[in-house]
Amino acid sequence: MTTITKQSLGALPCGADVALYTLKNAQGAYVEIATLGATIVSIHVPDKEGRLGDVTLGYRDMAGMSTAKGYMGKVVGRYANRIGGASFTLNGRTYQLAKNNGENTLHGGINGFDKKIYQAQVEGESLVLTAESPDGEENFPGAMRWQVTYSFSDANALRIQYRAECDQDTPVNLTNHVYFNLSGPGCPSACEHRMQIEADYITEVGSSACIPTGRLFPVEGTPLDLRAPRLVGEGLSQQETCEQMRFGNGYDHNFVVRGWDGTLRRIATLWDDASGRRMETWTDQPGVQFYSGNGIAGDLPGKLGVPYQRRQGLCLETQHFPDSVHHDNFPSCILKKGETFESCTEYRFFVE
């Protein structure tokens, strides 16, 4: 049984209060969630010795949580990942978005969902966070209301459920940008983790801007082949042999889930031999962005008082494909007026 408690983290300069909720299961493992950005602040699960430890990067103070780069632990949207050219056309109208990633839009623009203060409600053993985006915010069409529901089981599975509605047709892509290091935020690198992803293809990108070409790129014979467990650092050491890896400056690619049919399934597994922890990622989404933390900036002190380093954490962002608004052959990202967007992702933790 999960118990949920609340405490205050303080107020933002605008005066809005930020709350921290702790979801603790019957085993004593727990997850902390902040109402700013619906942020996963920490996930504390046992290692092979039975010791609880945090397996995420991020920030506990208001300065880091509100100003640090990298979206650590936050829900991103209205459209997670990139939209090429910072514009799209829908129902005969062209929408010009903010250019916050070169010539492109990343994670919803300048004021994306990572900056929202969510309204929180405890429903049984779940935490439900709700927010709204008015019509025209970041120049996206339609007034959108969405909720993110977190639950944490006695089996150490963190479930994230998304639900959204809009009064106009609009592109939607919601994910959480949590960074994992299964040895904890004090471990300087995640390159000794082993990764497996159930994908035969990535969405090919055409340059270092990482905008999809619309074609699928086979991973076989490249460092992107993660169909069998592979050391992250070993794949990164072969970066120069693969143009797609050079474009991403390492792993920063959307992997196409094999056999996707909209049902919840295991799509990735991450191992850390040092701690004995294993994490499985389950989702009903068609893609997952594996990001090897190539751009971690280390701009502010992290949880342990020191800045984070490049490749200290890894992301597995379950999602629709990047730039789907420009590729009819990709699964549609358009939420129709009167319809409901729903998706589910689980991060399940084990010891070996």
mmCIF file of N, CA, C and O in Angstrom, residues 257-312:
data_model
loop_
_atom_site.group_PDB
_atom_site.id
_atom_site.type_symbol
_atom_site.label_atom_id
_atom_site.label_comp_id
_atom_site.label_asym_id
_atom_site.label_seq_id
_atom_site.Cartn_x
_atom_site.Cartn_y
_atom_site.Cartn_z
ATOM 1 N N VAL A 257 9.668 1.683 -31.633
ATOM 2 C CA VAL A 257 9.308 0.492 -30.866
ATOM 3 C C VAL A 257 8.870 -0.624 -31.806
ATOM 4 O O VAL A 257 7.971 -0.451 -32.632
ATOM 5 N N ARG A 258 9.526 -1.755 -31.681
ATOM 6 C CA ARG A 258 9.230 -2.906 -32.529
ATOM 7 C C ARG A 258 7.823 -3.450 -32.237
ATOM 8 O O ARG A 258 7.465 -3.692 -31.087
ATOM 9 N N GLY A 259 7.028 -3.615 -33.286
ATOM 10 C CA GLY A 259 5.704 -4.212 -33.142
ATOM 11 C C GLY A 259 4.698 -3.348 -32.406
ATOM 12 O O GLY A 259 3.717 -3.867 -31.867
ATOM 13 N N TRP A 260 4.907 -2.029 -32.424
ATOM 14 C CA TRP A 260 4.021 -1.140 -31.670
ATOM 15 C C TRP A 260 2.569 -1.315 -32.095
ATOM 16 O O TRP A 260 2.237 -1.297 -33.284
ATOM 17 N N ASP A 261 1.687 -1.482 -31.098
ATOM 18 C CA ASP A 261 0.252 -1.594 -31.387
ATOM 19 C C ASP A 261 -0.591 -0.816 -30.382
ATOM 20 O O ASP A 261 -1.809 -1.001 -30.303
ATOM 21 N N GLY A 262 0.039 0.053 -29.603
ATOM 22 C CA GLY A 262 -0.698 0.868 -28.654
ATOM 23 C C GLY A 262 -0.926 0.225 -27.299
ATOM 24 O O GLY A 262 -1.566 0.838 -26.426
ATOM 25 N N THR A 263 -0.416 -0.980 -27.095
ATOM 26 C CA THR A 263 -0.563 -1.643 -25.803
ATOM 27 C C THR A 263 0.684 -1.428 -24.959
ATOM 28 O O THR A 263 1.771 -1.162 -25.481
ATOM 29 N N LEU A 264 0.530 -1.558 -23.653
ATOM 30 C CA LEU A 264 1.657 -1.398 -22.741
ATOM 31 C C LEU A 264 2.600 -2.575 -22.894
ATOM 32 O O LEU A 264 2.186 -3.733 -22.796
ATOM 33 N N ARG A 265 3.880 -2.285 -23.144
ATOM 34 C CA ARG A 265 4.867 -3.346 -23.341
ATOM 35 C C ARG A 265 6.248 -2.873 -22.904
ATOM 36 O O ARG A 265 6.516 -1.681 -22.851
ATOM 37 N N ARG A 266 7.112 -3.843 -22.587
ATOM 38 C CA ARG A 266 8.486 -3.490 -22.236
ATOM 39 C C ARG A 266 9.231 -3.106 -23.496
ATOM 40 O O ARG A 266 9.274 -3.868 -24.458
ATOM 41 N N ILE A 267 9.856 -1.934 -23.478
ATOM 42 C CA ILE A 267 10.547 -1.454 -24.679
ATOM 43 C C ILE A 267 12.038 -1.204 -24.440
ATOM 44 O O ILE A 267 12.784 -1.021 -25.395
ATOM 45 N N ALA A 268 12.468 -1.186 -23.172
ATOM 46 C CA ALA A 268 13.884 -0.953 -22.879
ATOM 47 C C ALA A 268 14.219 -1.504 -21.505
ATOM 48 O O ALA A 268 13.363 -1.555 -20.612
ATOM 49 N N THR A 269 15.476 -1.916 -21.352
ATOM 50 C CA THR A 269 15.988 -2.387 -20.059
ATOM 51 C C THR A 269 17.360 -1.784 -19.838
ATOM 52 O O THR A 269 18.189 -1.732 -20.750
ATOM 53 N N LEU A 270 17.583 -1.303 -18.609
ATOM 54 C CA LEU A 270 18.839 -0.672 -18.221
ATOM 55 C C LEU A 270 19.391 -1.410 -17.006
ATOM 56 O O LEU A 270 18.664 -1.654 -16.044
ATOM 57 N N TRP A 271 20.682 -1.779 -17.069
ATOM 58 C CA TRP A 271 21.333 -2.500 -15.975
ATOM 59 C C TRP A 271 22.500 -1.671 -15.434
ATOM 60 O O TRP A 271 23.215 -1.020 -16.191
ATOM 61 N N ASP A 272 22.709 -1.777 -14.116
ATOM 62 C CA ASP A 272 23.883 -1.205 -13.472
ATOM 63 C C ASP A 272 24.493 -2.282 -12.579
ATOM 64 O O ASP A 272 23.953 -2.592 -11.512
ATOM 65 N N ASP A 273 25.592 -2.852 -13.029
ATOM 66 C CA ASP A 273 26.202 -3.953 -12.292
ATOM 67 C C ASP A 273 26.725 -3.507 -10.926
ATOM 68 O O ASP A 273 26.740 -4.288 -9.970
ATOM 69 N N ALA A 274 27.163 -2.261 -10.808
ATOM 70 C CA ALA A 274 27.738 -1.792 -9.548
ATOM 71 C C ALA A 274 26.716 -1.824 -8.417
ATOM 72 O O ALA A 274 27.019 -2.248 -7.298
ATOM 73 N N SER A 275 25.499 -1.385 -8.692
ATOM 74 C CA SER A 275 24.453 -1.357 -7.665
ATOM 75 C C SER A 275 23.585 -2.607 -7.682
ATOM 76 O O SER A 275 22.862 -2.875 -6.715
ATOM 77 N N GLY A 276 23.632 -3.352 -8.796
ATOM 78 C CA GLY A 276 22.760 -4.507 -8.953
ATOM 79 C C GLY A 276 21.347 -4.142 -9.341
ATOM 80 O O GLY A 276 20.460 -5.004 -9.386
ATOM 81 N N ARG A 277 21.119 -2.872 -9.663
ATOM 82 C CA ARG A 277 19.765 -2.451 -10.051
ATOM 83 C C ARG A 277 19.512 -2.692 -11.533
ATOM 84 O O ARG A 277 20.410 -2.554 -12.359
ATOM 85 N N ARG A 278 18.272 -3.023 -11.828
ATOM 86 C CA ARG A 278 17.799 -3.144 -13.216
ATOM 87 C C ARG A 278 16.511 -2.339 -13.334
ATOM 88 O O ARG A 278 15.671 -2.374 -12.442
ATOM 89 N N MET A 279 16.390 -1.582 -14.424
ATOM 90 C CA MET A 279 15.172 -0.812 -14.666
ATOM 91 C C MET A 279 14.594 -1.191 -16.020
ATOM 92 O O MET A 279 15.297 -1.167 -17.030
ATOM 93 N N GLU A 280 13.324 -1.531 -16.023
ATOM 94 C CA GLU A 280 12.608 -1.787 -17.264
ATOM 95 C C GLU A 280 11.692 -0.605 -17.564
ATOM 96 O O GLU A 280 11.030 -0.074 -16.667
ATOM 97 N N THR A 281 11.665 -0.192 -18.828
ATOM 98 C CA THR A 281 10.750 0.851 -19.276
ATOM 99 C C THR A 281 9.632 0.201 -20.071
ATOM 100 O O THR A 281 9.887 -0.516 -21.043
ATOM 101 N N TRP A 282 8.406 0.455 -19.658
ATOM 102 C CA TRP A 282 7.214 -0.048 -20.331
ATOM 103 C C TRP A 282 6.399 1.149 -20.818
ATOM 104 O O TRP A 282 6.293 2.164 -20.121
ATOM 105 N N THR A 283 5.829 1.037 -21.998
ATOM 106 C CA THR A 283 5.022 2.142 -22.518
ATOM 107 C C THR A 283 4.060 1.645 -23.581
ATOM 108 O O THR A 283 4.234 0.554 -24.148
ATOM 109 N N ASP A 284 3.055 2.475 -23.870
ATOM 110 C CA ASP A 284 2.159 2.225 -24.998
ATOM 111 C C ASP A 284 2.450 3.176 -26.157
ATOM 112 O O ASP A 284 1.711 3.215 -27.138
ATOM 113 N N GLN A 285 3.537 3.937 -26.057
ATOM 114 C CA GLN A 285 3.904 4.910 -27.082
ATOM 115 C C GLN A 285 4.750 4.264 -28.191
ATOM 116 O O GLN A 285 5.412 3.244 -27.967
ATOM 117 N N PRO A 286 4.754 4.853 -29.405
ATOM 118 C CA PRO A 286 5.451 4.232 -30.537
ATOM 119 C C PRO A 286 6.956 4.456 -30.559
ATOM 120 O O PRO A 286 7.671 3.803 -31.318
ATOM 121 N N GLY A 287 7.460 5.388 -29.728
ATOM 122 C CA GLY A 287 8.885 5.686 -29.768
ATOM 123 C C GLY A 287 9.444 5.951 -28.389
ATOM 124 O O GLY A 287 8.700 6.165 -27.418
ATOM 125 N N VAL A 288 10.770 5.922 -28.311
ATOM 126 C CA VAL A 288 11.452 6.306 -27.078
ATOM 127 C C VAL A 288 12.746 7.010 -27.455
ATOM 128 O O VAL A 288 13.512 6.524 -28.290
ATOM 129 N N GLN A 289 12.957 8.189 -26.897
ATOM 130 C CA GLN A 289 14.186 8.944 -27.133
ATOM 131 C C GLN A 289 15.220 8.501 -26.107
ATOM 132 O O GLN A 289 15.074 8.760 -24.913
ATOM 133 N N PHE A 290 16.254 7.823 -26.582
ATOM 134 C CA PHE A 290 17.368 7.483 -25.702
ATOM 135 C C PHE A 290 18.393 8.594 -25.833
ATOM 136 O O PHE A 290 18.950 8.825 -26.897
ATOM 137 N N TYR A 291 18.631 9.274 -24.710
ATOM 138 C CA TYR A 291 19.551 10.407 -24.673
ATOM 139 C C TYR A 291 20.621 10.112 -23.638
ATOM 140 O O TYR A 291 20.312 9.827 -22.480
ATOM 141 N N SER A 292 21.879 10.152 -24.058
ATOM 142 C CA SER A 292 22.980 9.780 -23.171
ATOM 143 C C SER A 292 23.561 10.965 -22.414
ATOM 144 O O SER A 292 24.723 10.933 -22.002
ATOM 145 N N GLY A 293 22.766 11.996 -22.211
ATOM 146 C CA GLY A 293 23.202 13.129 -21.386
ATOM 147 C C GLY A 293 24.372 13.888 -21.964
ATOM 148 O O GLY A 293 25.179 14.458 -21.217
ATOM 149 N N ASN A 294 24.440 13.964 -23.306
ATOM 150 C CA ASN A 294 25.587 14.590 -23.954
ATOM 151 C C ASN A 294 25.706 16.076 -23.647
ATOM 152 O O ASN A 294 26.805 16.638 -23.686
ATOM 153 N N GLY A 295 24.579 16.714 -23.351
ATOM 154 C CA GLY A 295 24.589 18.161 -23.156
ATOM 155 C C GLY A 295 24.363 18.598 -21.731
ATOM 156 O O GLY A 295 24.028 19.763 -21.502
ATOM 157 N N ILE A 296 24.505 17.683 -20.767
ATOM 158 C CA ILE A 296 24.340 18.094 -19.371
ATOM 159 C C ILE A 296 25.308 19.247 -19.088
ATOM 160 O O ILE A 296 26.520 19.115 -19.273
ATOM 161 N N ALA A 297 24.744 20.372 -18.635
ATOM 162 C CA ALA A 297 25.518 21.611 -18.612
ATOM 163 C C ALA A 297 26.317 21.815 -17.335
ATOM 164 O O ALA A 297 27.333 22.507 -17.349
ATOM 165 N N GLY A 298 25.861 21.226 -16.209
ATOM 166 C CA GLY A 298 26.556 21.467 -14.957
ATOM 167 C C GLY A 298 26.530 22.923 -14.543
ATOM 168 O O GLY A 298 27.499 23.451 -13.996
ATOM 169 N N ASP A 299 25.408 23.607 -14.825
ATOM 170 C CA ASP A 299 25.347 25.043 -14.581
ATOM 171 C C ASP A 299 25.057 25.388 -13.129
ATOM 172 O O ASP A 299 25.428 26.465 -12.651
ATOM 173 N N LEU A 300 24.388 24.494 -12.395
ATOM 174 C CA LEU A 300 24.060 24.752 -10.995
ATOM 175 C C LEU A 300 24.372 23.512 -10.164
ATOM 176 O O LEU A 300 24.371 22.387 -10.685
ATOM 177 N N PRO A 301 24.634 23.674 -8.870
ATOM 178 C CA PRO A 301 24.866 22.497 -8.026
ATOM 179 C C PRO A 301 23.639 21.579 -8.001
ATOM 180 O O PRO A 301 22.505 22.052 -7.917
ATOM 181 N N GLY A 302 23.895 20.285 -8.078
ATOM 182 C CA GLY A 302 22.816 19.316 -8.030
ATOM 183 C C GLY A 302 22.461 18.919 -6.613
ATOM 184 O O GLY A 302 22.759 19.624 -5.648
ATOM 185 N N LYS A 303 21.830 17.747 -6.464
ATOM 186 C CA LYS A 303 21.338 17.307 -5.163
ATOM 187 C C LYS A 303 22.442 17.197 -4.119
ATOM 188 O O LYS A 303 22.207 17.412 -2.926
ATOM 189 N N LEU A 304 23.650 16.829 -4.545
ATOM 190 C CA LEU A 304 24.752 16.616 -3.612
ATOM 191 C C LEU A 304 25.686 17.816 -3.520
ATOM 192 O O LEU A 304 26.792 17.723 -2.980
ATOM 193 N N GLY A 305 25.244 18.959 -4.084
ATOM 194 C CA GLY A 305 26.003 20.193 -3.920
ATOM 195 C C GLY A 305 27.058 20.456 -4.969
ATOM 196 O O GLY A 305 27.778 21.457 -4.882
ATOM 197 N N VAL A 306 27.169 19.586 -5.969
ATOM 198 C CA VAL A 306 28.138 19.803 -7.046
ATOM 199 C C VAL A 306 27.409 19.727 -8.384
ATOM 200 O O VAL A 306 26.413 19.011 -8.521
ATOM 201 N N PRO A 307 27.874 20.450 -9.391
ATOM 202 C CA PRO A 307 27.229 20.404 -10.710
ATOM 203 C C PRO A 307 27.336 19.021 -11.336
ATOM 204 O O PRO A 307 28.296 18.282 -11.111
ATOM 205 N N TYR A 308 26.338 18.684 -12.128
ATOM 206 C CA TYR A 308 26.366 17.420 -12.850
ATOM 207 C C TYR A 308 27.308 17.496 -14.047
ATOM 208 O O TYR A 308 27.568 18.575 -14.575
ATOM 209 N N GLN A 309 27.795 16.326 -14.470
ATOM 210 C CA GLN A 309 28.746 16.248 -15.561
ATOM 211 C C GLN A 309 28.102 15.638 -16.810
ATOM 212 O O GLN A 309 27.089 14.942 -16.737
ATOM 213 N N ARG A 310 28.737 15.897 -17.936
ATOM 214 C CA ARG A 310 28.310 15.312 -19.198
ATOM 215 C C ARG A 310 28.214 13.788 -19.062
ATOM 216 O O ARG A 310 29.106 13.139 -18.529
ATOM 217 N N ARG A 311 27.096 13.257 -19.494
ATOM 218 C CA ARG A 311 26.828 11.820 -19.521
ATOM 219 C C ARG A 311 26.775 11.190 -18.132
ATOM 220 O O ARG A 311 26.992 9.999 -17.979
ATOM 221 N N GLN A 312 26.406 11.985 -17.159
ATOM 222 C CA GLN A 312 26.232 11.453 -15.811
ATOM 223 C C GLN A 312 24.881 10.764 -15.660
ATOM 224 O O GLN A 312 24.692 9.961 -14.754
#
